[in-house]
Amino acid sequence: MSGGTTTATRAEYCAVACAEAWRGAGEVLASPMGTVPTIGARLAKLTFSPDLLLTDGEALLIGDVPAVGARPQVVEGWLPYRQHLALVATGRRHVMMGASQLDRHGNQNISCIGAWARPERQLLGVRGAPANTLNNPTSYWVPRHSTRVFVERVDMVSGVGYDRAAAAGPSATRYHRIPDVISNLGVFDFETPDRTMRLRSLHPGVTVEQVVQATGFALTVPDEVPHTREPTAEELRLIREVIDPKALRDREVPAP
């Protein structure tokens, strides 16, 4: 470390948890949405997943790992929208999306809040969420864990959850996978017999009770819940000095 505290912040634990989503991914395209997922993907590329493909967030494949907000210095190729869709359809992409709502089966909503016939709020729209969830691994990042996001039933299904994929049959379940849900409180997955959400780890300083109170559905909680992996000294150096020297991560996940 070249100075500053060696104690990881909540945002840095979140970034490492996001990076872990791409561990062992191989030569696939990482599509992180949000500051902390972007830091996580770039951290994974610089450490344990060197074959990961990164973009500039628009249409260029990049060969270096610039700081968040900086222009790449090495461009390896052009990735137009058509080619991007080809990667989605062949499963060679792992996207980490946001979620305005997420239910216990992993159904995601980024479209609208309220009844479909007369919504209270118009959001992004369905976008590419259905194709993402049915064709390539799709994880979720939620910077503010609350009962407004983690709901019993989403108002509109954008990303397909495990229950709806199963109801649609083999054509939907063949490539459907939601590896991780990461929030500012912990890490979650769907490794349960009924494919409903499970608490996998707690970020340091967070209690099981806090997570349960901030979740609007019955969450599977193991008898013993570990803490999220601590960043190494080298990972903290990369986050603070190389990937996010302006500390933009702390704007997305302020210190508790």
mmCIF file of N, CA, C and O in Angstrom, residues 60-96:
data_model
loop_
_atom_site.group_PDB
_atom_site.id
_atom_site.type_symbol
_atom_site.label_atom_id
_atom_site.label_comp_id
_atom_site.label_asym_id
_atom_site.label_seq_id
_atom_site.Cartn_x
_atom_site.Cartn_y
_atom_site.Cartn_z
ATOM 1 N N LEU A 60 -16.443 -0.573 -28.012
ATOM 2 C CA LEU A 60 -15.053 -0.950 -28.224
ATOM 3 C C LEU A 60 -14.626 -2.021 -27.235
ATOM 4 O O LEU A 60 -14.903 -1.907 -26.027
ATOM 5 N N LEU A 61 -13.944 -3.060 -27.725
ATOM 6 C CA LEU A 61 -13.270 -4.018 -26.860
ATOM 7 C C LEU A 61 -11.921 -3.430 -26.487
ATOM 8 O O LEU A 61 -11.164 -3.003 -27.356
ATOM 9 N N ILE A 62 -11.611 -3.402 -25.196
ATOM 10 C CA ILE A 62 -10.381 -2.753 -24.761
ATOM 11 C C ILE A 62 -9.370 -3.783 -24.270
ATOM 12 O O ILE A 62 -9.730 -4.817 -23.712
ATOM 13 N N GLY A 63 -8.098 -3.478 -24.481
ATOM 14 C CA GLY A 63 -7.035 -4.397 -24.097
ATOM 15 C C GLY A 63 -6.346 -4.015 -22.820
ATOM 16 O O GLY A 63 -5.588 -4.816 -22.259
ATOM 17 N N ASP A 64 -6.573 -2.795 -22.335
ATOM 18 C CA ASP A 64 -5.996 -2.383 -21.056
ATOM 19 C C ASP A 64 -7.110 -2.260 -20.020
ATOM 20 O O ASP A 64 -8.278 -2.567 -20.309
ATOM 21 N N VAL A 65 -6.752 -1.833 -18.824
ATOM 22 C CA VAL A 65 -7.741 -1.669 -17.755
ATOM 23 C C VAL A 65 -7.619 -0.238 -17.231
ATOM 24 O O VAL A 65 -6.892 0.022 -16.268
ATOM 25 N N PRO A 66 -8.318 0.697 -17.860
ATOM 26 C CA PRO A 66 -8.215 2.098 -17.440
ATOM 27 C C PRO A 66 -8.985 2.346 -16.151
ATOM 28 O O PRO A 66 -9.819 1.545 -15.728
ATOM 29 N N ALA A 67 -8.693 3.468 -15.538
ATOM 30 C CA ALA A 67 -9.460 3.890 -14.375
ATOM 31 C C ALA A 67 -10.898 4.172 -14.786
ATOM 32 O O ALA A 67 -11.181 4.484 -15.948
ATOM 33 N N VAL A 68 -11.809 4.046 -13.843
ATOM 34 C CA VAL A 68 -13.210 4.334 -14.122
ATOM 35 C C VAL A 68 -13.345 5.778 -14.612
ATOM 36 O O VAL A 68 -12.848 6.714 -13.980
ATOM 37 N N GLY A 69 -13.966 5.946 -15.769
ATOM 38 C CA GLY A 69 -14.153 7.266 -16.348
ATOM 39 C C GLY A 69 -13.062 7.696 -17.296
ATOM 40 O O GLY A 69 -13.221 8.703 -18.004
ATOM 41 N N ALA A 70 -11.947 6.943 -17.341
ATOM 42 C CA ALA A 70 -10.839 7.297 -18.230
ATOM 43 C C ALA A 70 -10.963 6.556 -19.555
ATOM 44 O O ALA A 70 -11.557 5.481 -19.627
ATOM 45 N N ARG A 71 -10.401 7.134 -20.598
ATOM 46 C CA ARG A 71 -10.430 6.511 -21.916
ATOM 47 C C ARG A 71 -9.395 5.386 -21.979
ATOM 48 O O ARG A 71 -8.301 5.510 -21.430
ATOM 49 N N PRO A 72 -9.726 4.295 -22.679
ATOM 50 C CA PRO A 72 -8.740 3.216 -22.837
ATOM 51 C C PRO A 72 -7.596 3.659 -23.749
ATOM 52 O O PRO A 72 -7.787 4.477 -24.650
ATOM 53 N N GLN A 73 -6.424 3.095 -23.515
ATOM 54 C CA GLN A 73 -5.274 3.372 -24.362
ATOM 55 C C GLN A 73 -5.038 2.255 -25.379
ATOM 56 O O GLN A 73 -4.322 2.450 -26.355
ATOM 57 N N VAL A 74 -5.618 1.091 -25.124
ATOM 58 C CA VAL A 74 -5.450 -0.065 -26.013
ATOM 59 C C VAL A 74 -6.832 -0.540 -26.456
ATOM 60 O O VAL A 74 -7.637 -0.973 -25.631
ATOM 61 N N VAL A 75 -7.102 -0.446 -27.745
ATOM 62 C CA VAL A 75 -8.373 -0.910 -28.300
ATOM 63 C C VAL A 75 -8.119 -2.168 -29.120
ATOM 64 O O VAL A 75 -7.301 -2.160 -30.040
ATOM 65 N N GLU A 76 -8.800 -3.255 -28.768
ATOM 66 C CA GLU A 76 -8.575 -4.530 -29.440
ATOM 67 C C GLU A 76 -9.574 -4.825 -30.549
ATOM 68 O O GLU A 76 -9.315 -5.664 -31.402
ATOM 69 N N GLY A 77 -10.694 -4.169 -30.521
ATOM 70 C CA GLY A 77 -11.672 -4.461 -31.559
ATOM 71 C C GLY A 77 -12.922 -3.627 -31.421
ATOM 72 O O GLY A 77 -13.115 -2.898 -30.444
ATOM 73 N N TRP A 78 -13.768 -3.735 -32.429
ATOM 74 C CA TRP A 78 -15.041 -3.021 -32.472
ATOM 75 C C TRP A 78 -16.149 -4.005 -32.142
ATOM 76 O O TRP A 78 -16.181 -5.122 -32.651
ATOM 77 N N LEU A 79 -17.051 -3.621 -31.259
ATOM 78 C CA LEU A 79 -18.147 -4.490 -30.844
ATOM 79 C C LEU A 79 -19.473 -3.782 -31.097
ATOM 80 O O LEU A 79 -20.081 -3.236 -30.177
ATOM 81 N N PRO A 80 -19.939 -3.777 -32.338
ATOM 82 C CA PRO A 80 -21.221 -3.131 -32.637
ATOM 83 C C PRO A 80 -22.370 -3.895 -31.984
ATOM 84 O O PRO A 80 -22.213 -5.032 -31.549
ATOM 85 N N TYR A 81 -23.517 -3.244 -31.956
ATOM 86 C CA TYR A 81 -24.674 -3.804 -31.264
ATOM 87 C C TYR A 81 -25.028 -5.197 -31.797
ATOM 88 O O TYR A 81 -25.336 -6.108 -31.028
ATOM 89 N N ARG A 82 -24.958 -5.387 -33.104
ATOM 90 C CA ARG A 82 -25.294 -6.681 -33.695
ATOM 91 C C ARG A 82 -24.383 -7.786 -33.170
ATOM 92 O O ARG A 82 -24.838 -8.880 -32.820
ATOM 93 N N GLN A 83 -23.088 -7.496 -33.096
ATOM 94 C CA GLN A 83 -22.148 -8.491 -32.608
ATOM 95 C C GLN A 83 -22.312 -8.726 -31.112
ATOM 96 O O GLN A 83 -22.129 -9.847 -30.620
ATOM 97 N N HIS A 84 -22.662 -7.662 -30.407
ATOM 98 C CA HIS A 84 -22.935 -7.800 -28.971
ATOM 99 C C HIS A 84 -24.096 -8.769 -28.749
ATOM 100 O O HIS A 84 -24.036 -9.637 -27.868
ATOM 101 N N LEU A 85 -25.134 -8.647 -29.547
ATOM 102 C CA LEU A 85 -26.280 -9.550 -29.435
ATOM 103 C C LEU A 85 -25.892 -10.989 -29.762
ATOM 104 O O LEU A 85 -26.439 -11.936 -29.172
ATOM 105 N N ALA A 86 -24.946 -11.161 -30.661
ATOM 106 C CA ALA A 86 -24.486 -12.512 -30.983
ATOM 107 C C ALA A 86 -23.794 -13.145 -29.786
ATOM 108 O O ALA A 86 -23.956 -14.349 -29.528
ATOM 109 N N LEU A 87 -23.043 -12.352 -29.034
ATOM 110 C CA LEU A 87 -22.413 -12.870 -27.822
ATOM 111 C C LEU A 87 -23.457 -13.255 -26.782
ATOM 112 O O LEU A 87 -23.325 -14.271 -26.096
ATOM 113 N N VAL A 88 -24.498 -12.431 -26.660
ATOM 114 C CA VAL A 88 -25.583 -12.749 -25.723
ATOM 115 C C VAL A 88 -26.238 -14.075 -26.104
ATOM 116 O O VAL A 88 -26.430 -14.965 -25.263
ATOM 117 N N ALA A 89 -26.572 -14.226 -27.369
ATOM 118 C CA ALA A 89 -27.316 -15.406 -27.830
ATOM 119 C C ALA A 89 -26.513 -16.686 -27.712
ATOM 120 O O ALA A 89 -27.092 -17.777 -27.616
ATOM 121 N N THR A 90 -25.192 -16.575 -27.701
ATOM 122 C CA THR A 90 -24.355 -17.774 -27.600
ATOM 123 C C THR A 90 -23.826 -17.988 -26.188
ATOM 124 O O THR A 90 -23.014 -18.886 -25.957
ATOM 125 N N GLY A 91 -24.268 -17.179 -25.234
ATOM 126 C CA GLY A 91 -23.912 -17.388 -23.838
ATOM 127 C C GLY A 91 -22.513 -16.956 -23.464
ATOM 128 O O GLY A 91 -22.052 -17.249 -22.362
ATOM 129 N N ARG A 92 -21.837 -16.208 -24.334
ATOM 130 C CA ARG A 92 -20.446 -15.837 -24.054
ATOM 131 C C ARG A 92 -20.355 -14.457 -23.391
ATOM 132 O O ARG A 92 -19.522 -13.626 -23.731
ATOM 133 N N ARG A 93 -21.205 -14.244 -22.442
ATOM 134 C CA ARG A 93 -21.301 -12.949 -21.765
ATOM 135 C C ARG A 93 -21.868 -13.173 -20.375
ATOM 136 O O ARG A 93 -22.745 -14.010 -20.176
ATOM 137 N N HIS A 94 -21.353 -12.459 -19.399
ATOM 138 C CA HIS A 94 -21.920 -12.462 -18.050
ATOM 139 C C HIS A 94 -22.205 -11.015 -17.691
ATOM 140 O O HIS A 94 -21.296 -10.217 -17.495
ATOM 141 N N VAL A 95 -23.478 -10.682 -17.638
ATOM 142 C CA VAL A 95 -23.897 -9.316 -17.357
ATOM 143 C C VAL A 95 -24.257 -9.185 -15.883
ATOM 144 O O VAL A 95 -24.790 -10.114 -15.275
ATOM 145 N N MET A 96 -23.931 -8.027 -15.306
ATOM 146 C CA MET A 96 -24.382 -7.699 -13.952
ATOM 147 C C MET A 96 -25.254 -6.460 -14.062
ATOM 148 O O MET A 96 -24.768 -5.353 -14.271
#
